[in-house]
Amino acid sequence: MSSRENDNIQLVRRALNTLNAGDTTNVSEFISPAYFNLEMDPVRSKMRGPQEFIDTVMNIQNAFSRSTL
């Protein structure tokens, strides 16, 4: 496995751990300012970067507090 592949795997693991735990403390360390989530909602579709990911995490935690991805 290449170093780049390993880096990508670690990035996905960090994102999933954040989604599962709801701890958004270090999101800006691994979510790019260019990150966006394709949403149908007109307000959410304009959000970008770590703040958008934090909003997504909070929405998932509120809706499915006992679930694990």
Coordinates of N, CA and C in Angstrom, one line a residue:
M1 N 0.9 -1.2 0.0 CA 0.0 0.0 0.0 C 0.9 1.2 0.0
S2 N 0.6 2.2 -0.8 CA 1.4 3.4 -0.9 C 1.1 4.3 0.3
S3 N 2.0 5.2 0.5 CA 1.9 6.2 1.6 C 0.6 7.0 1.4
R4 N 0.3 7.4 0.2 CA -0.9 8.2 -0.1 C -2.2 7.4 0.3
E5 N -2.2 6.2 -0.1 CA -3.3 5.3 0.2 C -3.5 5.2 1.7
N6 N -2.4 5.0 2.4 CA -2.5 4.9 3.9 C -2.9 6.2 4.5
D7 N -2.5 7.4 4.0 CA -2.9 8.7 4.5 C -4.4 8.8 4.3
N8 N -4.9 8.4 3.1 CA -6.4 8.5 2.8 C -7.2 7.6 3.8
I9 N -6.7 6.4 4.0 CA -7.4 5.5 5.0 C -7.4 6.1 6.3
Q10 N -6.3 6.7 6.8 CA -6.3 7.4 8.1 C -7.3 8.6 8.2
L11 N -7.4 9.3 7.1 CA -8.3 10.4 7.0 C -9.7 10.0 7.1
V12 N -10.1 8.9 6.4 CA -11.4 8.4 6.5 C -11.7 7.9 7.9
R13 N -10.8 7.2 8.5 CA -10.9 6.8 9.9 C -11.2 7.9 10.8
R14 N -10.4 9.0 10.7 CA -10.6 10.2 11.6 C -12.0 10.7 11.4
A15 N -12.5 10.8 10.1 CA -13.8 11.4 9.9 C -14.9 10.5 10.4
L16 N -14.8 9.2 10.3 CA -15.8 8.2 10.8 C -15.7 8.2 12.3
N17 N -14.6 8.3 12.9 CA -14.5 8.4 14.4 C -15.2 9.6 14.9
T18 N -15.0 10.7 14.2 CA -15.7 12.0 14.6 C -17.2 11.8 14.5
L19 N -17.6 11.3 13.4 CA -19.1 11.1 13.2 C -19.6 10.2 14.3
N20 N -18.9 9.1 14.6 CA -19.4 8.2 15.6 C -19.4 8.8 17.1
A21 N -18.3 9.5 17.4 CA -18.1 10.0 18.8 C -18.8 11.3 19.0
G22 N -18.9 12.1 17.9 CA -19.5 13.4 18.0 C -18.5 14.5 18.5
D23 N -17.2 14.1 18.7 CA -16.2 15.0 19.2 C -15.6 15.7 18.0
T24 N -16.0 17.0 17.8 CA -15.5 17.8 16.7 C -14.4 18.7 17.0
T25 N -13.7 18.5 18.1 CA -12.6 19.3 18.6 C -11.5 19.5 17.5
N26 N -11.1 18.5 16.8 CA -10.0 18.6 15.9 C -10.3 18.5 14.4
V27 N -11.6 18.8 14.1 CA -12.0 18.7 12.7 C -11.2 19.6 11.8
S28 N -10.8 20.8 12.2 CA -10.0 21.6 11.3 C -8.6 21.0 10.9
E29 N -8.2 20.0 11.6 CA -6.9 19.4 11.3 C -7.0 18.4 10.1
F30 N -8.2 18.0 9.8 CA -8.4 17.0 8.7 C -9.5 17.3 7.7
I31 N -10.2 18.4 7.9 CA -11.2 18.8 6.9 C -10.8 20.1 6.3
S32 N -10.7 20.0 5.0 CA -10.2 21.2 4.2 C -11.2 22.3 4.2
P33 N -10.8 23.5 4.1 CA -11.7 24.7 4.0 C -12.5 24.6 2.7
A34 N -12.1 23.8 1.7 CA -12.9 23.6 0.5 C -13.9 22.5 0.6
Y35 N -14.0 21.8 1.7 CA -14.9 20.7 1.9 C -16.4 21.2 1.7
F36 N -17.2 20.5 1.1 CA -18.6 20.8 1.0 C -19.4 19.5 1.0
N37 N -20.7 19.6 1.4 CA -21.6 18.4 1.4 C -22.7 18.8 0.4
L38 N -22.9 17.9 -0.6 CA -24.0 18.2 -1.5 C -25.3 18.0 -0.9
E39 N -26.0 19.0 -0.6 CA -27.3 19.0 0.0 C -28.4 19.6 -0.9
M40 N -29.6 19.2 -0.7 CA -30.7 19.8 -1.4 C -31.1 21.1 -0.8
D41 N -30.9 21.2 0.5 CA -31.3 22.4 1.3 C -30.5 23.6 0.8
P42 N -31.1 24.7 0.4 CA -30.4 25.8 -0.1 C -29.4 26.5 0.8
V43 N -29.7 26.5 2.1 CA -28.7 27.0 3.1 C -27.5 26.1 3.3
R44 N -27.8 24.8 3.5 CA -26.7 23.9 3.8 C -25.8 23.7 2.6
S45 N -26.4 23.8 1.4 CA -25.5 23.7 0.1 C -24.5 24.8 0.0
K46 N -24.6 25.8 0.7 CA -23.7 27.0 0.6 C -22.6 26.9 1.7
M47 N -22.8 26.0 2.7 CA -21.8 25.9 3.8 C -20.5 25.2 3.3
R48 N -19.4 25.5 3.9 CA -18.1 25.0 3.4 C -17.2 24.7 4.7
G49 N -16.2 23.9 4.4 CA -15.1 23.7 5.4 C -15.5 23.0 6.6
P50 N -14.6 23.1 7.6 CA -14.8 22.4 8.9 C -16.1 22.7 9.5
Q51 N -16.6 23.9 9.4 CA -17.9 24.3 10.1 C -19.0 23.5 9.4
E52 N -19.0 23.2 8.1 CA -20.0 22.4 7.5 C -20.0 21.0 8.0
F53 N -18.7 20.4 8.1 CA -18.6 19.1 8.6 C -19.1 19.0 10.1
I54 N -18.8 20.0 10.9 CA -19.3 20.0 12.3 C -20.8 20.0 12.3
D55 N -21.4 20.8 11.4 CA -22.9 20.8 11.4 C -23.4 19.5 11.0
T56 N -22.8 18.8 10.0 CA -23.2 17.5 9.6 C -23.1 16.5 10.8
V57 N -22.0 16.5 11.5 CA -21.8 15.6 12.7 C -22.9 15.9 13.7
M58 N -23.2 17.1 14.0 CA -24.2 17.5 15.0 C -25.6 17.0 14.6
N59 N -25.9 17.2 13.3 CA -27.2 16.7 12.8 C -27.3 15.2 12.9
I60 N -26.2 14.5 12.5 CA -26.3 13.0 12.6 C -26.4 12.6 14.1
Q61 N -25.6 13.2 15.0 CA -25.7 12.9 16.4 C -27.0 13.1 17.0
N62 N -27.7 14.2 16.6 CA -29.0 14.5 17.1 C -30.0 13.6 16.6
A63 N -29.9 13.1 15.3 CA -30.9 12.2 14.7 C -30.7 10.8 15.1
F64 N -29.4 10.4 15.3 CA -29.1 9.0 15.5 C -28.1 8.9 16.6
S65 N -28.4 9.3 17.8 CA -27.4 9.4 18.9 C -26.8 8.0 19.3
R66 N -27.5 6.9 19.0 CA -27.0 5.6 19.4 C -26.4 4.8 18.2
S67 N -26.3 5.4 17.1 CA -25.8 4.7 15.9 C -24.3 4.8 15.7
T68 N -23.8 3.9 15.0 CA -22.3 3.9 14.6 C -22.2 3.6 13.1
L69 N -21.4 4.5 12.5 CA -21.1 4.3 11.1 C -19.9 3.5 10.9

